[in-house]
Coordinates of C-alpha atoms and ligand atoms in Angstrom, one line a residue:
X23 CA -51.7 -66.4 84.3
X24 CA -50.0 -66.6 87.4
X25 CA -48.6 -63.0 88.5
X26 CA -46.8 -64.1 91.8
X27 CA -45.0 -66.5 89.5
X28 CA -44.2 -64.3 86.4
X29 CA -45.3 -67.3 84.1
X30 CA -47.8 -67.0 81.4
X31 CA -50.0 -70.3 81.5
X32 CA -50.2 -71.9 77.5
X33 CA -53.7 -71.6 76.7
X34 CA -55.8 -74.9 75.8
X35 CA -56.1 -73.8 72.2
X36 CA -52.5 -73.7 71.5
X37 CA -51.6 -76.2 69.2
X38 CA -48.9 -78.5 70.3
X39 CA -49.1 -81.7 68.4
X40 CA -47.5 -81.3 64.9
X41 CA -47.4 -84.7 63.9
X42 CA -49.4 -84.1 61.0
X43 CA -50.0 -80.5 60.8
X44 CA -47.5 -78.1 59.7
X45 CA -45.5 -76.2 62.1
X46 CA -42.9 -73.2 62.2
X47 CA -40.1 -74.9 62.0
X48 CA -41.5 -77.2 59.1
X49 CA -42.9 -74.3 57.0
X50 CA -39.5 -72.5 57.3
X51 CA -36.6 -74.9 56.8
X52 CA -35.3 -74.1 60.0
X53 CA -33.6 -77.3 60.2
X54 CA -31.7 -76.5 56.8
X55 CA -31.0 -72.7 57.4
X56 CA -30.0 -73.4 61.2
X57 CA -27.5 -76.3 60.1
X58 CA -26.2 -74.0 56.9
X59 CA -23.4 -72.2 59.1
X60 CA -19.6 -74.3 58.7
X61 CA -17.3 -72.4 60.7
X62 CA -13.9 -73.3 58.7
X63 CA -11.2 -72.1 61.5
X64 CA -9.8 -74.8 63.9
X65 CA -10.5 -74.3 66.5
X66 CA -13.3 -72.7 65.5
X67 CA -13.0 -68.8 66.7
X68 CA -15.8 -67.5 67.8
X69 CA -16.9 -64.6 65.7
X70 CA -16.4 -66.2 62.2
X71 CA -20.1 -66.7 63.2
X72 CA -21.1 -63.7 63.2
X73 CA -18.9 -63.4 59.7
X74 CA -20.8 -66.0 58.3
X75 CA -24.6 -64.8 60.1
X76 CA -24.2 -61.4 58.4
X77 CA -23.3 -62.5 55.2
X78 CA -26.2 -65.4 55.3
X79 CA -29.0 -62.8 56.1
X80 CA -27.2 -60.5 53.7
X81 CA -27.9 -62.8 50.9
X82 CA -31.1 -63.7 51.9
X83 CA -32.7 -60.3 51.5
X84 CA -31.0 -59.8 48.1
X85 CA -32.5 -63.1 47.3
X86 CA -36.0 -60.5 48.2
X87 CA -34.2 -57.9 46.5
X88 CA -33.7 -59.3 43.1
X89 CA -37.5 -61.1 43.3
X90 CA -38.7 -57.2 43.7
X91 CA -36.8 -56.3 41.0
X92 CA -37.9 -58.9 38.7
X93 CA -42.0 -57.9 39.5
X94 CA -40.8 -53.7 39.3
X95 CA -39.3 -55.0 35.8
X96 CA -42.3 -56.8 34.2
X97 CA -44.6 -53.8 36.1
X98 CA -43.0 -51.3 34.0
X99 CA -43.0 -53.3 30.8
X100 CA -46.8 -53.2 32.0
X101 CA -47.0 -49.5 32.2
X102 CA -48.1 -50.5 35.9
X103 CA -45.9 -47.6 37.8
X104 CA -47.9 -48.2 41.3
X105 CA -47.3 -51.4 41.4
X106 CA -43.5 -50.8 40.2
X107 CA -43.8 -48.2 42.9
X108 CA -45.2 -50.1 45.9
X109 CA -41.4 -53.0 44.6
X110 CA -39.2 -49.8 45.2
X111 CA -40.6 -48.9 48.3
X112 CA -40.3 -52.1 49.8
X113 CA -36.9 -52.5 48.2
X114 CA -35.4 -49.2 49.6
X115 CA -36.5 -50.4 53.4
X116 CA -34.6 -53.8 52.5
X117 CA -30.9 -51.6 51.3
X118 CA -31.9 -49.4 54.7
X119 CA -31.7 -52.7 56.6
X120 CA -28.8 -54.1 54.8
X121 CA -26.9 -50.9 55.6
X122 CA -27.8 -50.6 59.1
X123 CA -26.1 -54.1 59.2
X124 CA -22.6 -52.9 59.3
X125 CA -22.9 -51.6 63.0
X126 CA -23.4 -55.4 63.7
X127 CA -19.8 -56.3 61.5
X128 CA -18.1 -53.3 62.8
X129 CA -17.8 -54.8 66.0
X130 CA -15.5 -57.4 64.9
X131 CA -12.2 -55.7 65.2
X132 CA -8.8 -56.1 63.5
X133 CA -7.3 -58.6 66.2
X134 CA -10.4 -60.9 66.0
X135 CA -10.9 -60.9 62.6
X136 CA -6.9 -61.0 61.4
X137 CA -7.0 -64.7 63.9
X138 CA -10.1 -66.2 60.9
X139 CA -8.9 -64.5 57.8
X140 CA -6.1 -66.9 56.4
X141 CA -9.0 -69.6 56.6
X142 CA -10.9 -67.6 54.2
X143 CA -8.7 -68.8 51.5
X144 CA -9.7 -66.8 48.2
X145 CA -13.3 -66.2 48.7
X146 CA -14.5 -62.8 48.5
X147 CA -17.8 -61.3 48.3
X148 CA -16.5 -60.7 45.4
X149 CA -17.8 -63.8 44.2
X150 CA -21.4 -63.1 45.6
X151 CA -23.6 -63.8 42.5
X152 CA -26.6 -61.9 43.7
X153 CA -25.1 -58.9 44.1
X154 CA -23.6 -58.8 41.2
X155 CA -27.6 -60.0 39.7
X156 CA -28.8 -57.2 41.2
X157 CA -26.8 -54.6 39.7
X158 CA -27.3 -55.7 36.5
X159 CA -31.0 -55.4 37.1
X160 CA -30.5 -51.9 37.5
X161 CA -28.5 -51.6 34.6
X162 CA -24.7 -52.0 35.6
X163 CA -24.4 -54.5 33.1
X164 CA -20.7 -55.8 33.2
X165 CA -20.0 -59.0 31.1
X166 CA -16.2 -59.8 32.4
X167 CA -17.6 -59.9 36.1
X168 CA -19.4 -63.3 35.0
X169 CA -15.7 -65.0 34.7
X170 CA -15.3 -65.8 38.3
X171 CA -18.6 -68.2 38.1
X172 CA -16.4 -70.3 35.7
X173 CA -17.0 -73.0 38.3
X174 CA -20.4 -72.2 39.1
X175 CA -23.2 -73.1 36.5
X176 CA -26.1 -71.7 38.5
X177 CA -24.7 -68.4 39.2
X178 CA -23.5 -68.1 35.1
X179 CA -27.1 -68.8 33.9
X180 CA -28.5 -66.5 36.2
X181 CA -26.3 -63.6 35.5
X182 CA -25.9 -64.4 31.5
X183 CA -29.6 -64.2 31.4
X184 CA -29.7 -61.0 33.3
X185 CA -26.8 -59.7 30.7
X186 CA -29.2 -60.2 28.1
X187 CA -32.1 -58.8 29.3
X188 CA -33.5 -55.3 29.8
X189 CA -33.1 -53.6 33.6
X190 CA -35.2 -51.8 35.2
X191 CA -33.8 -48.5 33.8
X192 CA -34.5 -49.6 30.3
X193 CA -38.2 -50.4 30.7
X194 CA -38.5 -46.9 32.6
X195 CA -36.9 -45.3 29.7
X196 CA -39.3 -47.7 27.4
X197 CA -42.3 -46.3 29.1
X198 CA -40.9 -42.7 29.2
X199 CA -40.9 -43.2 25.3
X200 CA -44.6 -45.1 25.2
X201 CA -45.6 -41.9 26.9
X202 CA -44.6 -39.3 24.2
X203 CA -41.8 -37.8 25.9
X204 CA -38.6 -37.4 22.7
X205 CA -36.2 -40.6 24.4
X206 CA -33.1 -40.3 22.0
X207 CA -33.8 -43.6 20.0
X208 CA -30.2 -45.0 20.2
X209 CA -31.2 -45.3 23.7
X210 CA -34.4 -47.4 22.5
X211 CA -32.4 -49.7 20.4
X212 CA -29.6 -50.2 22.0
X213 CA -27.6 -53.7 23.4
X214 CA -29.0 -53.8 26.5
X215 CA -25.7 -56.0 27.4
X216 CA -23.5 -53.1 27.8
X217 CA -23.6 -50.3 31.0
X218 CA -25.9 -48.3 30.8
X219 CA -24.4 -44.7 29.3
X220 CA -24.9 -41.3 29.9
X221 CA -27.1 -39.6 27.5
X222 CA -27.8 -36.2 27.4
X223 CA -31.1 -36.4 25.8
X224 CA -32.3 -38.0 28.1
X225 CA -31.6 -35.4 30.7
X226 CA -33.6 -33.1 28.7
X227 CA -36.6 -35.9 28.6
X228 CA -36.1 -35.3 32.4
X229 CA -36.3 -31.7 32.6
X230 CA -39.7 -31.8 30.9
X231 CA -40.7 -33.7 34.2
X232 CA -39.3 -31.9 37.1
X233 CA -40.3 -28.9 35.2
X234 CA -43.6 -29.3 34.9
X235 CA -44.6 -31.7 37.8
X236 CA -48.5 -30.8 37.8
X237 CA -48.4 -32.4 34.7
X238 CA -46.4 -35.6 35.1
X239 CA -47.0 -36.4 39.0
X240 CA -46.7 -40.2 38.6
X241 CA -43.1 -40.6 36.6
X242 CA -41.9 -37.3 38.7
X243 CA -43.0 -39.4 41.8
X244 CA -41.6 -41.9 40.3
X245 CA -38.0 -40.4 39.3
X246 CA -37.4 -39.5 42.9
X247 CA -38.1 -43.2 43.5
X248 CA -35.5 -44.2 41.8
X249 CA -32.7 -42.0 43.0
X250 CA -33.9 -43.0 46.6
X251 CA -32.4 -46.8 45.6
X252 CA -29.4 -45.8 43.6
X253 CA -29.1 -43.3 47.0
X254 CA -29.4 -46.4 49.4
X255 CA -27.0 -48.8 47.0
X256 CA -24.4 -46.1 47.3
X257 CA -25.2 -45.9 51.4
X258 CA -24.4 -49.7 51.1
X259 CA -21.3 -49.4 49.1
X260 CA -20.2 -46.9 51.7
X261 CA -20.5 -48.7 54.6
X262 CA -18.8 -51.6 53.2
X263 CA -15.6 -49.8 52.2
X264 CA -15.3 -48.0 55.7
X265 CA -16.0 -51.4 57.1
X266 CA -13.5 -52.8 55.6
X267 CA -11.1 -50.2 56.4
X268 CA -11.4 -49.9 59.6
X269 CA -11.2 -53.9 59.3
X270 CA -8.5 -54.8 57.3
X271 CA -6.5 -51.5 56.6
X272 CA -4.9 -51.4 53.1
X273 CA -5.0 -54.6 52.7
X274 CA -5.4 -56.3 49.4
X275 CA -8.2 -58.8 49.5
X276 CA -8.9 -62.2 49.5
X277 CA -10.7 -62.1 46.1
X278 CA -6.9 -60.4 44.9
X279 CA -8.3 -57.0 44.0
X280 CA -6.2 -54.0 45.9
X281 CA -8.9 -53.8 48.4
X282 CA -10.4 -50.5 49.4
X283 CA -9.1 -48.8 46.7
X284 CA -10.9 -51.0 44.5
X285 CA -14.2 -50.7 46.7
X286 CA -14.0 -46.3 46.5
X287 CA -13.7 -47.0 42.7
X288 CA -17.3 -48.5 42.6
X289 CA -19.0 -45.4 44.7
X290 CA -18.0 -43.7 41.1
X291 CA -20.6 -46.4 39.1
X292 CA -23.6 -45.0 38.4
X293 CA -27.3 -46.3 37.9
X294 CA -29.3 -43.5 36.8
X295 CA -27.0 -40.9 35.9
X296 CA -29.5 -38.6 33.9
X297 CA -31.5 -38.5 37.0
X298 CA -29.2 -36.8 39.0
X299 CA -27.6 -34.3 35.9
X300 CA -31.2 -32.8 35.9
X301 CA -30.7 -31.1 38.9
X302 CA -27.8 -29.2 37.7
X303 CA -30.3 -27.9 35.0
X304 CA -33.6 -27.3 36.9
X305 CA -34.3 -23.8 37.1
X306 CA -31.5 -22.7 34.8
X307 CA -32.1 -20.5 31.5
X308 CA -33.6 -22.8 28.7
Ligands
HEM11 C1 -14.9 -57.7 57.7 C2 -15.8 -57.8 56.7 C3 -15.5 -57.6 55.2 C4 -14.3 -57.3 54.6 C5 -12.9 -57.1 55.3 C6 -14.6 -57.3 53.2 C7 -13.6 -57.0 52.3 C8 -13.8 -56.9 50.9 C9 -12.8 -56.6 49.9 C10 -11.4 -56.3 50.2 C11 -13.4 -56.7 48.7 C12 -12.8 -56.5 47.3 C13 -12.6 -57.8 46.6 C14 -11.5 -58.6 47.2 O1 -10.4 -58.5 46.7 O2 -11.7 -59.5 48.1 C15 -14.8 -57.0 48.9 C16 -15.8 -57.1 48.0 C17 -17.1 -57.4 48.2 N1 -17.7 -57.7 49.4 FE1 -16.8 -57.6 51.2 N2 -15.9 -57.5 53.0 C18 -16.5 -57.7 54.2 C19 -17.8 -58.0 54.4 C20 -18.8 -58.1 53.4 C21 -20.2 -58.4 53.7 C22 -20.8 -58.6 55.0 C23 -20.8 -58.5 52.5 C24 -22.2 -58.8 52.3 C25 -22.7 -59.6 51.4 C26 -19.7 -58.2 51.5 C27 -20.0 -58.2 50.1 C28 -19.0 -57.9 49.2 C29 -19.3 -57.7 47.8 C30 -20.7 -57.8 47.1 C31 -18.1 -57.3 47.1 C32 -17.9 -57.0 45.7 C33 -18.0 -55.4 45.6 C34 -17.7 -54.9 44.2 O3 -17.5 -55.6 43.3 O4 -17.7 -53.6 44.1 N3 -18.6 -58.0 52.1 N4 -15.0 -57.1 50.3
NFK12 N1 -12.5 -60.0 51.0 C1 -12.4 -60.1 52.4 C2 -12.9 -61.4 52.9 C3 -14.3 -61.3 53.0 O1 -14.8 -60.3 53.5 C4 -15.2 -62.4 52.6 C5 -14.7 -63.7 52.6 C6 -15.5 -64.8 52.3 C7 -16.9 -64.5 52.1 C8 -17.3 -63.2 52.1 C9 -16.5 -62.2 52.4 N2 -17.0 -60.9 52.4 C10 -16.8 -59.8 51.6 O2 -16.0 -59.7 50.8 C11 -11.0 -59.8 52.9 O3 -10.1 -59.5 52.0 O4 -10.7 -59.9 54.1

């Protein structure tokens, strides 16, 4: 170390020679993710790259996201609430991280991003097939939303398999019932392809809990868990439509929907709407 100099000196253990040892760059792709942005505006304006950056790193942690989900899903089928648990906590930093994002967007104003638009053609996050994954995984199941992948064989699979299977808010209702608490049955039985609807039994199911928490500390714990990530997905939601307000105005989008009207319409969906009726009914007469 040289302190006049303001150079750290490499120390001789430092590996340098990665012919045949693997090295950061190797382990991590870098050569693919670093050559994976294709500004399409000529000439190329400069912040279409931070357009493309923040929707890049924005699919990469719901690629985490939906790999979370899938291990909270099995967990609960499981009856393994810890380690369902330990998924939800790590998802709700990544939505926290994701929504933070936005400040980094917002800084692209009307002007620059009005000189890229046109370029975009017809894409839309719209079409981002991940997001859509994870809300079906928890449980905003929506069959016509598959149509725009018509091109895209991957992204069909994926999210006609998700259609068809349980989400995360079925198996917690699954193990509410495997735990003796009086889960209306219809809920039990039914096509786990549709939305998930409100059901008033299940409300009272909840009541039991937040009632008497002494006695149910893991799924009370475990409630609040999951209104923390519907919570954070509607944070995220948020953001975007103010984003894209103070972005675009009133106008329609690029995917053809009527734009921000369209986006305030999905801050009325709803994951776990029992979860958050129980609290109009805690400490009320019985
Ligand atoms: C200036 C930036 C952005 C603008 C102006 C914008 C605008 C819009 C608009 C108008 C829609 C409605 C669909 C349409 O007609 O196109 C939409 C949907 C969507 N956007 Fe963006 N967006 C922006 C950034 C982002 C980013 C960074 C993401 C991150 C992945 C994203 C993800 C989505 C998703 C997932 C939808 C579908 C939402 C839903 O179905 O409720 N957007 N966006
Ligand atoms: N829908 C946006 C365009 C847009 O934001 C976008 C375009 C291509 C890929 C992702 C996008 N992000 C979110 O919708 C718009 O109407 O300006």
């Amino acid at each position: 170390m040289s302190v006049e100099k303001n150079t750290r000196s490499i120390e001789a253990g430092i590996e340098t020679d990665f012919r045949d040892k693997m090295s950061y760059g190797g382990y991590l792709a870098l050569d693919e993710l670093l050559s994976a942005q294709h500004p399409v505006s000529a000439p190329e304006h400069h912040d279409e790259l931070l357009f493309i950056i923040q929707h890049q790193t924005s699919e990469l942690w719901l690629k985490l996201v939906l790999h979370e989900l899938r291990m909270v899903r099995s967990s609960l089928q499981r009856d393994d609430l810890r380690m369902a648990m330990k998924g939800v906590a790590r998802i709700k930093h990544i939505q926290r991280s994701l929504t933070e994002q936005w400040s980094v967007l917002a800084t692209l104003t009307p002007t620059e991003y009005a000189q890229f638009r046109g370029d975009l053609g017809s894409s839309s996050g719209f079409q981002s097939y991940q997001y859509r994954a994870v809300e079906f995984l928890l449980g905003n199941k929506n069959a016509g939303m598959i149509k725009v992948f018509a091109a895209d064989p991957v992204a069909q699979e994926l999210l006609g398999g998700l259609l068809a299977e349980t989400s995360i808010y079925d198996e917690f209702i699954r193990l509410l019932a495997r735990r003796g608490f009086a889960v209306p049955v219809d809920l039990l039985s039914r096509d786990v392809s549709q939305a998930h609807v409100f059901s008033p039994g299940l409300v009272q199911v909840y009541r039991e809990v937040y009632e008497d928490t002494g006695a149910h500390w893991d799924l009370y714990e475990a409630c609040e868990e999951l209104v923390d990530l519907e919570d954070n997905f509607q944070l995220w939601r948020f953001r975007h439509m103010k984003t894209v307000m103070r972005t675009i105005g009133m106008k329609t989008g690029t995917g053809g929907s009527s734009g921000v009207g369209f986006l305030q319409r999905a801050l009325e969906l709803t994951f776990f709407p029992e979860l958050l009726a129980v609290r109009t009914e805690i400490g009320a007469a019985q």
